[in-house]
Amino acid sequence: MSPLTVLLIVGLCGKLCFCLNLTNHGDDVAHLKQLVQQLNTSLHQMAMNNRNEINQLKANFNTQSQGSIAFTATLTHNTEYLAGNTVVFDRIILNLGNAYHESYGHFTVPVRGVHQFSASLLNNGKDSYFNIMRNGNQMLSDIYTKTGYISSSSIVVVQLEARDVVFVKASTTGNLDGGYYCIFSGFLIK
């Protein structure tokens, strides 16, 4: 019986290639073909399993991230607010779920649940009051800002219905400092 040489080479593209140097065309070739076919079947099954695992991981990630609702936005410029004006935090840092609208300064609740909101404000003028509001008619929190570049903040946890709107409103005339000194954020707890 002549020697049979089989080389298994993994190419640069990650695919398996076979190089055969056959000097005997007997039962060894038939047996080798059977082994190559079994190897191809095993490799195909491994590739399918890996593809299924990757697809499952992607689906899990998408499901988890789709349920995430959170935002953080800051004020980009010094502004004077008249009583009743909404504070428009116009620089979005985070907006998972796309529920915060930087054009209006409103967070529109996408799903019913318990949410946490916080606002931190830096006064650059006279003493003033601001409120975290729900639907324009329910005050969730009051924030007193004192003259002299003193930061004030508030955190509130509240049960909200889908389509409720939460925002920060001036309840007296007041001045706020831009940059990262004034920030509004919130997220769905459960």
XYZ file of N, CA and C in Angstrom:
570
model
N 0.843 -1.169 0.000
C 0.000 0.000 0.000
C 0.890 1.234 0.000
N 0.571 2.170 -0.829
C 1.345 3.403 -0.953
C 0.948 4.377 0.145
N 1.847 5.290 0.463
C 1.525 6.259 1.504
C 0.421 7.216 1.055
N -0.380 7.614 1.992
C -1.476 8.549 1.750
C -1.194 9.792 2.580
N -1.176 10.947 1.951
C -0.871 12.195 2.651
C -2.102 13.084 2.620
N -2.527 13.544 3.779
C -3.662 14.463 3.867
C -3.218 15.666 4.682
N -3.397 16.845 4.134
C -3.072 18.080 4.844
C -4.358 18.857 5.072
N -4.557 19.319 6.275
C -5.695 20.153 6.606
C -5.152 21.552 6.843
N -5.617 22.504 6.035
C -5.085 23.861 6.096
C -6.224 24.813 6.415
N -6.000 25.686 7.380
C -6.966 26.737 7.675
C -6.495 27.978 6.944
N -7.293 28.446 5.985
C -6.930 29.593 5.172
C -7.091 30.896 5.932
N -6.623 31.971 5.341
C -6.710 33.295 5.953
C -8.141 33.724 6.180
N -9.064 33.258 5.361
C -10.458 33.660 5.503
C -11.157 32.850 6.578
N -10.466 31.928 7.239
C -11.056 31.141 8.300
C -11.739 29.881 7.806
N -11.719 29.625 6.520
C -12.346 28.433 5.983
C -11.318 27.302 5.959
N -11.820 26.087 6.091
C -10.942 24.929 6.035
C -10.740 24.511 4.591
N -9.517 24.223 4.248
C -9.185 23.757 2.911
C -8.475 22.415 3.053
N -8.678 21.538 2.106
C -8.038 20.240 2.151
C -7.106 20.094 0.957
N -5.905 19.617 1.224
C -4.962 19.293 0.164
C -4.659 17.800 0.276
N -4.856 17.115 -0.785
C -4.637 15.672 -0.762
C -3.514 15.310 -1.735
N -2.645 14.451 -1.288
C -1.606 13.897 -2.144
C -1.817 12.389 -2.119
N -2.515 11.904 -3.106
C -2.895 10.499 -3.113
C -2.037 9.738 -4.124
N -1.430 8.689 -3.643
C -0.660 7.844 -4.549
C -1.321 6.479 -4.706
N -2.369 6.219 -3.939
C -3.089 4.955 -4.013
C -4.582 5.275 -4.103
N -5.270 4.741 -5.100
C -6.686 5.043 -5.307
C -7.560 3.879 -4.904
N -7.427 3.408 -3.745
C -8.211 2.252 -3.307
C -9.253 2.653 -2.290
N -9.415 1.791 -1.315
C -10.391 2.010 -0.257
C -10.037 3.227 0.594
N -8.755 3.597 0.604
C -8.338 4.758 1.390
C -9.026 6.031 0.891
N -9.189 6.162 -0.419
C -9.820 7.350 -0.989
C -11.293 7.385 -0.581
N -11.999 6.294 -0.677
C -13.410 6.229 -0.296
C -13.559 6.551 1.197
N -12.694 5.993 2.007
C -12.733 6.252 3.448
C -12.431 7.723 3.725
N -11.459 8.273 3.013
C -11.092 9.676 3.182
C -12.247 10.588 2.779
N -12.932 10.251 1.672
C -14.081 11.042 1.251
C -15.166 11.028 2.324
N -15.380 9.893 2.931
C -16.379 9.771 3.990
C -15.989 10.636 5.192
N -14.712 10.619 5.550
C -14.237 11.441 6.671
C -14.378 12.933 6.367
N -14.054 13.328 5.135
C -14.176 14.731 4.740
C -15.635 15.156 4.780
N -16.530 14.293 4.332
C -17.952 14.611 4.360
C -18.438 14.750 5.810
N -18.001 13.878 6.684
C -18.372 13.977 8.096
C -17.826 15.270 8.718
N -16.588 15.603 8.345
C -15.980 16.832 8.844
C -16.751 18.052 8.354
N -17.114 18.057 7.071
C -17.906 19.171 6.528
C -19.250 19.289 7.241
N -19.899 18.171 7.491
C -21.185 18.175 8.202
C -21.005 18.726 9.614
N -19.952 18.309 10.298
C -19.684 18.797 11.656
C -19.390 20.297 11.658
N -18.587 20.743 10.690
C -18.271 22.169 10.600
C -19.514 22.990 10.293
N -20.353 22.490 9.410
C -21.591 23.193 9.082
C -22.488 23.295 10.322
N -22.582 22.199 11.074
C -23.403 22.203 12.288
C -22.841 23.176 13.320
N -21.516 23.226 13.459
C -20.895 24.175 14.395
C -21.181 25.609 13.967
N -21.086 25.880 12.674
C -21.355 27.225 12.171
C -22.810 27.612 12.429
N -23.737 26.696 12.217
C -25.153 26.966 12.470
C -25.395 27.218 13.957
N -24.768 26.417 14.817
C -24.913 26.621 16.266
C -24.377 27.985 16.675
N -23.211 28.364 16.144
C -22.632 29.671 16.457
C -23.541 30.792 15.964
N -24.072 30.657 14.759
C -24.972 31.668 14.201
C -26.221 31.795 15.074
N -26.764 30.650 15.519
C -27.946 30.680 16.387
C -27.636 31.349 17.725
N -26.480 31.049 18.292
C -26.084 31.678 19.561
C -25.910 33.186 19.395
N -25.291 33.608 18.306
C -25.098 35.042 18.041
C -26.450 35.723 17.864
N -27.350 35.104 17.110
C -28.676 35.692 16.922
C -29.438 35.785 18.235
N -29.299 34.785 19.094
C -29.972 34.817 20.395
C -29.397 35.928 21.274
N -28.078 36.097 21.264
C -27.456 37.181 22.032
C -27.921 38.543 21.522
N -27.991 38.703 20.195
C -28.483 39.961 19.623
C -29.926 40.217 20.041
N -30.755 39.194 19.986
C -32.165 39.352 20.364
C -32.291 39.739 21.832
N -31.503 39.096 22.704
C -31.526 39.437 24.131
C -31.087 40.880 24.350
N -30.031 41.287 23.660
C -29.538 42.661 23.801
C -30.586 43.661 23.337
N -31.200 43.400 22.163
C -32.212 44.308 21.631
C -33.421 44.394 22.549
N -33.840 43.265 23.118
C -34.980 43.264 24.031
C -34.663 44.087 25.267
N -33.468 43.921 25.811
C -33.091 44.671 27.013
C -32.959 46.150 26.717
N -32.334 46.515 25.598
C -32.134 47.932 25.307
C -33.423 48.602 24.877
N -34.368 47.855 24.258
C -35.634 48.450 23.881
C -36.442 48.825 25.111
N -36.283 48.099 26.200
C -37.013 48.394 27.423
C -36.373 49.506 28.221
N -35.210 49.974 27.845
C -34.510 51.006 28.590
C -35.075 52.376 28.256
N -35.406 53.113 29.302
C -35.889 54.476 29.138
C -35.112 55.327 30.124
N -34.302 56.230 29.598
C -33.498 57.111 30.448
C -33.041 58.301 29.619
N -32.895 59.451 30.284
C -32.388 60.621 29.576
C -31.605 61.507 30.534
N -30.709 62.279 29.963
C -29.992 63.347 30.655
C -29.758 64.450 29.640
N -30.104 65.678 30.041
C -29.924 66.828 29.152
C -29.446 68.013 29.979
N -28.679 68.899 29.346
C -28.153 70.081 30.026
C -28.575 71.346 29.287
N -28.382 72.458 29.955
C -28.668 73.773 29.393
C -27.374 74.305 28.785
N -27.408 74.777 27.545
C -26.169 75.188 26.873
C -25.822 76.661 27.054
N -26.733 77.471 27.545
C -26.471 78.908 27.601
C -27.157 79.544 28.815
N -26.618 80.667 29.270
C -27.240 81.424 30.353
C -28.579 81.964 29.859
N -29.607 81.849 30.675
C -30.932 82.251 30.242
C -31.737 82.827 31.398
N -32.547 83.829 31.093
C -33.514 84.344 32.061
C -34.858 83.723 31.724
N -35.537 83.215 32.739
C -36.845 82.599 32.556
C -37.889 83.424 33.281
N -38.983 83.664 32.605
C -40.122 84.329 33.226
C -40.987 83.274 33.890
N -41.752 83.680 34.886
C -42.643 82.745 35.569
C -43.529 82.051 34.535
N -43.611 80.729 34.626
C -44.431 79.936 33.708
C -43.681 79.368 32.527
N -42.441 79.857 32.278
C -41.654 79.330 31.148
C -41.088 77.946 31.470
N -41.056 77.097 30.448
C -40.413 75.787 30.569
C -38.918 75.952 30.348
N -38.127 75.289 31.182
C -36.676 75.286 30.990
C -36.375 74.236 29.917
N -35.773 74.688 28.826
C -35.464 73.778 27.721
C -33.994 73.371 27.830
N -33.769 72.169 28.330
C -32.422 71.604 28.420
C -32.110 71.085 27.019
N -31.291 71.831 26.289
C -31.166 71.611 24.844
C -29.970 70.774 24.397
N -29.126 70.335 25.308
C -28.005 69.461 24.935
C -28.257 68.077 25.529
N -28.556 67.131 24.653
C -28.838 65.769 25.118
C -27.528 65.019 25.319
N -27.396 64.421 26.479
C -26.254 63.558 26.779
C -26.654 62.101 26.573
N -27.878 61.768 26.981
C -28.395 60.403 26.860
C -29.892 60.497 26.602
N -30.402 59.648 25.703
C -31.838 59.655 25.436
C -32.279 58.261 24.986
N -32.173 57.278 25.881
C -32.611 55.917 25.575
C -34.132 55.889 25.539
N -34.683 55.419 24.470
C -36.127 55.389 24.306
C -36.663 56.627 23.607
N -35.796 57.616 23.364
C -36.157 58.852 22.648
C -37.408 59.524 23.212
N -37.513 59.583 24.519
C -38.704 60.165 25.143
C -38.489 61.622 25.558
N -37.231 62.084 25.593
C -36.981 63.487 25.936
C -36.883 64.302 24.640
N -37.569 65.464 24.611
C -37.598 66.321 23.424
C -36.870 67.620 23.726
N -35.666 67.757 23.191
C -34.839 68.931 23.484
C -35.401 70.217 22.896
N -36.343 70.122 21.984
C -36.960 71.328 21.421
C -37.927 71.986 22.403
N -38.608 71.176 23.218
C -39.599 71.704 24.162
C -39.151 71.608 25.610
N -38.178 70.729 25.903
C -37.773 70.489 27.288
C -38.673 69.508 27.997
N -39.445 68.731 27.236
C -40.416 67.790 27.814
C -39.933 66.348 27.714
N -40.236 65.586 28.743
C -40.092 64.133 28.710
C -41.506 63.576 28.611
N -41.792 62.829 27.538
C -43.099 62.213 27.358
C -42.983 60.743 27.735
N -43.735 60.329 28.728
C -43.643 58.979 29.281
C -44.110 57.959 28.237
N -43.221 57.040 27.819
C -43.618 56.054 26.812
C -44.432 54.888 27.378
N -44.160 54.507 28.633
C -44.868 53.374 29.242
C -45.189 53.688 30.700
N -46.311 53.162 31.150
C -46.722 53.328 32.543
C -45.666 52.699 33.450
N -45.344 53.366 34.558
C -44.400 52.786 35.497
C -43.891 53.810 36.501
N -42.990 53.346 37.335
C -42.361 54.196 38.337
C -41.107 54.801 37.722
N -41.012 56.123 37.780
C -39.897 56.860 37.194
C -39.206 57.701 38.259
N -37.928 57.950 38.036
C -37.187 58.894 38.880
C -36.722 60.047 38.007
N -36.883 61.278 38.532
C -36.422 62.479 37.847
C -35.571 63.287 38.801
N -34.594 63.972 38.235
C -33.784 64.877 39.036
C -33.463 66.112 38.203
N -33.352 67.227 38.901
C -32.946 68.467 38.257
C -31.973 69.158 39.183
N -30.920 69.673 38.600
C -29.936 70.461 39.336
C -29.779 71.778 38.591
N -29.965 72.885 39.324
C -29.977 74.205 38.698
C -28.990 75.121 39.392
N -28.288 75.942 38.618
C -27.361 76.935 39.157
C -27.880 78.315 38.786
N -28.156 79.100 39.814
C -28.690 80.447 39.659
C -27.553 81.421 39.395
N -27.721 82.279 38.393
C -26.718 83.328 38.173
C -27.369 84.709 38.260
N -28.475 84.796 38.991
C -29.180 86.068 39.154
C -29.796 86.150 40.534
N -31.076 86.495 40.593
C -31.761 86.669 41.869
C -32.395 85.362 42.344
N -32.755 85.325 43.622
C -33.438 84.157 44.178
C -34.658 83.836 43.320
N -34.879 82.556 43.062
C -36.030 82.173 42.243
C -36.439 80.742 42.536
N -37.622 80.398 42.025
C -38.183 79.067 42.230
C -38.459 78.404 40.881
N -38.209 77.102 40.851
C -38.501 76.278 39.686
C -39.223 75.028 40.190
N -39.962 74.380 39.306
C -40.709 73.177 39.676
C -40.485 72.082 38.653
N -40.450 70.840 39.127
C -40.576 69.695 38.231
C -42.073 69.435 38.156
N -42.617 69.483 36.929
C -44.061 69.430 36.716
C -44.483 68.160 35.985
N -45.713 67.744 36.279
C -46.351 66.631 35.561
C -47.575 67.195 34.842
N -47.592 67.062 33.529
C -48.713 67.483 32.691
C -49.081 68.954 32.857
N -48.191 69.768 33.340
C -48.433 71.196 33.434
C -49.301 71.632 34.591
N -49.912 70.673 35.308
C -50.803 71.072 36.387
C -50.505 70.417 37.729
N -49.556 69.504 37.784
C -49.209 68.863 39.049
C -47.725 69.078 39.333
N -47.450 69.774 40.444
C -46.056 69.993 40.826
C -45.551 68.731 41.521
N -44.445 68.202 41.020
C -43.829 67.025 41.628
C -42.743 67.414 42.623
N -42.097 68.562 42.374
C -41.001 68.995 43.240
C -40.786 70.488 43.066
N -40.332 71.133 44.120
C -40.033 72.567 44.103
C -38.527 72.731 44.292
N -37.921 73.602 43.495
C -36.477 73.842 43.590
C -36.248 75.337 43.828
N -35.653 75.659 44.960
C -35.340 77.051 45.295
C -33.891 77.312 44.927
N -33.657 78.304 44.066
C -32.291 78.655 43.682
C -31.941 79.991 44.311
N -30.870 80.014 45.056
C -30.449 81.196 45.805
C -29.419 81.982 45.006
N -29.450 83.289 45.160
C -28.499 84.178 44.507
C -27.080 83.822 44.930
N -26.143 84.011 44.024
C -24.735 83.832 44.369
C -24.126 82.568 43.821
N -24.593 82.115 42.690
C -24.040 80.918 42.041
C -24.059 79.721 42.977
N -25.212 79.483 43.553
C -25.404 78.338 44.440
C -26.294 77.336 43.707
N -25.833 76.100 43.669
C -26.576 75.054 42.962
C -27.637 74.460 43.882
N -28.796 74.186 43.314
C -29.890 73.533 44.042
C -30.366 72.361 43.205
N -30.840 71.325 43.881
C -31.296 70.163 43.123
C -32.467 69.492 43.824
N -33.117 68.630 43.075
C -34.250 67.881 43.601
C -34.326 66.542 42.887
N -34.759 65.538 43.629
C -34.980 64.201 43.071
C -36.383 63.777 43.473
N -37.117 63.218 42.525
C -38.470 62.764 42.806
C -38.700 61.410 42.137
N -39.396 60.523 42.842
C -39.801 59.222 42.300
C -41.322 59.236 42.246
N -41.861 58.876 41.083
C -43.302 59.019 40.889
C -43.848 57.953 39.944
N -45.091 57.521 40.206
C -45.808 56.605 39.304
C -46.438 57.451 38.205
N -46.158 57.105 36.949
C -46.681 57.871 35.815
C -47.416 56.962 34.844
N -48.316 57.571 34.099
C -49.057 56.875 33.050
C -48.399 57.167 31.704
N -48.592 56.272 30.749
C -48.096 56.518 29.393
C -48.684 57.828 28.880
N -47.874 58.612 28.198
C -48.202 59.907 27.603
C -48.237 61.058 28.611
N -47.954 60.802 29.897
C -47.754 61.924 30.814
C -46.535 62.701 30.346
N -46.487 63.990 30.686
C -45.366 64.840 30.287
C -44.747 65.428 31.552
N -43.415 65.333 31.647
C -42.684 65.860 32.806
C -41.665 66.872 32.293
N -41.564 68.007 32.992
C -40.640 69.062 32.575
C -40.338 69.958 33.763
N -39.359 70.847 33.595
C -38.988 71.821 34.616
C -39.533 73.176 34.178
N -40.186 73.872 35.115
C -40.826 75.153 34.802
C -40.405 76.197 35.837
N -40.220 77.427 35.383
C -39.945 78.546 36.294
C -41.258 78.956 36.952
N -41.275 79.057 38.284
C -42.492 79.528 38.956
C -42.363 81.007 39.335
N -41.142 81.543 39.266
C -40.885 82.980 39.391
C -39.868 83.336 38.321
N -39.643 84.608 38.092
C -38.590 85.004 37.153
C -37.247 84.613 37.750
N -36.395 84.023 36.928
C -35.098 83.588 37.427
C -34.088 83.413 36.314
N -32.835 83.373 36.712
C -31.731 83.210 35.757
C -31.021 81.893 36.028
N -30.678 81.191 34.958
C -29.929 79.942 35.089
C -28.654 80.017 34.274
N -27.623 79.354 34.794
C -26.314 79.341 34.163
C -26.224 78.169 33.188
N -25.611 78.417 32.039
C -25.471 77.380 31.022
C -24.329 76.428 31.333
N -23.960 75.645 30.371
C -22.907 74.643 30.550
C -23.492 73.400 31.197
N -22.682 72.726 31.968
C -23.148 71.508 32.633
C -23.638 71.788 34.050
N -23.863 73.053 34.380
C -24.321 73.415 35.721
C -25.798 73.126 35.916
N -26.584 73.188 34.848
C -28.020 72.940 34.915
C -28.316 71.662 34.138
N -28.893 70.689 34.832
C -29.071 69.374 34.234
C -30.430 68.786 34.657
N -31.050 68.078 33.745
C -32.348 67.434 33.991
C -32.215 66.003 33.504
N -32.627 65.053 34.344
C -32.517 63.648 33.938
C -33.631 62.832 34.555
N -33.840 61.672 33.969
C -34.859 60.767 34.474
C -34.711 59.394 33.869
N -35.364 58.415 34.514
C -35.321 57.074 33.986
C -36.477 56.239 34.552
N -36.835 55.214 33.817
C -37.852 54.268 34.237
C -37.240 53.297 35.236
N -37.832 53.210 36.417
C -37.348 52.265 37.419
C -37.992 50.903 37.173
N -39.314 50.899 37.062
C -40.043 49.637 36.880
C -41.423 49.905 36.338
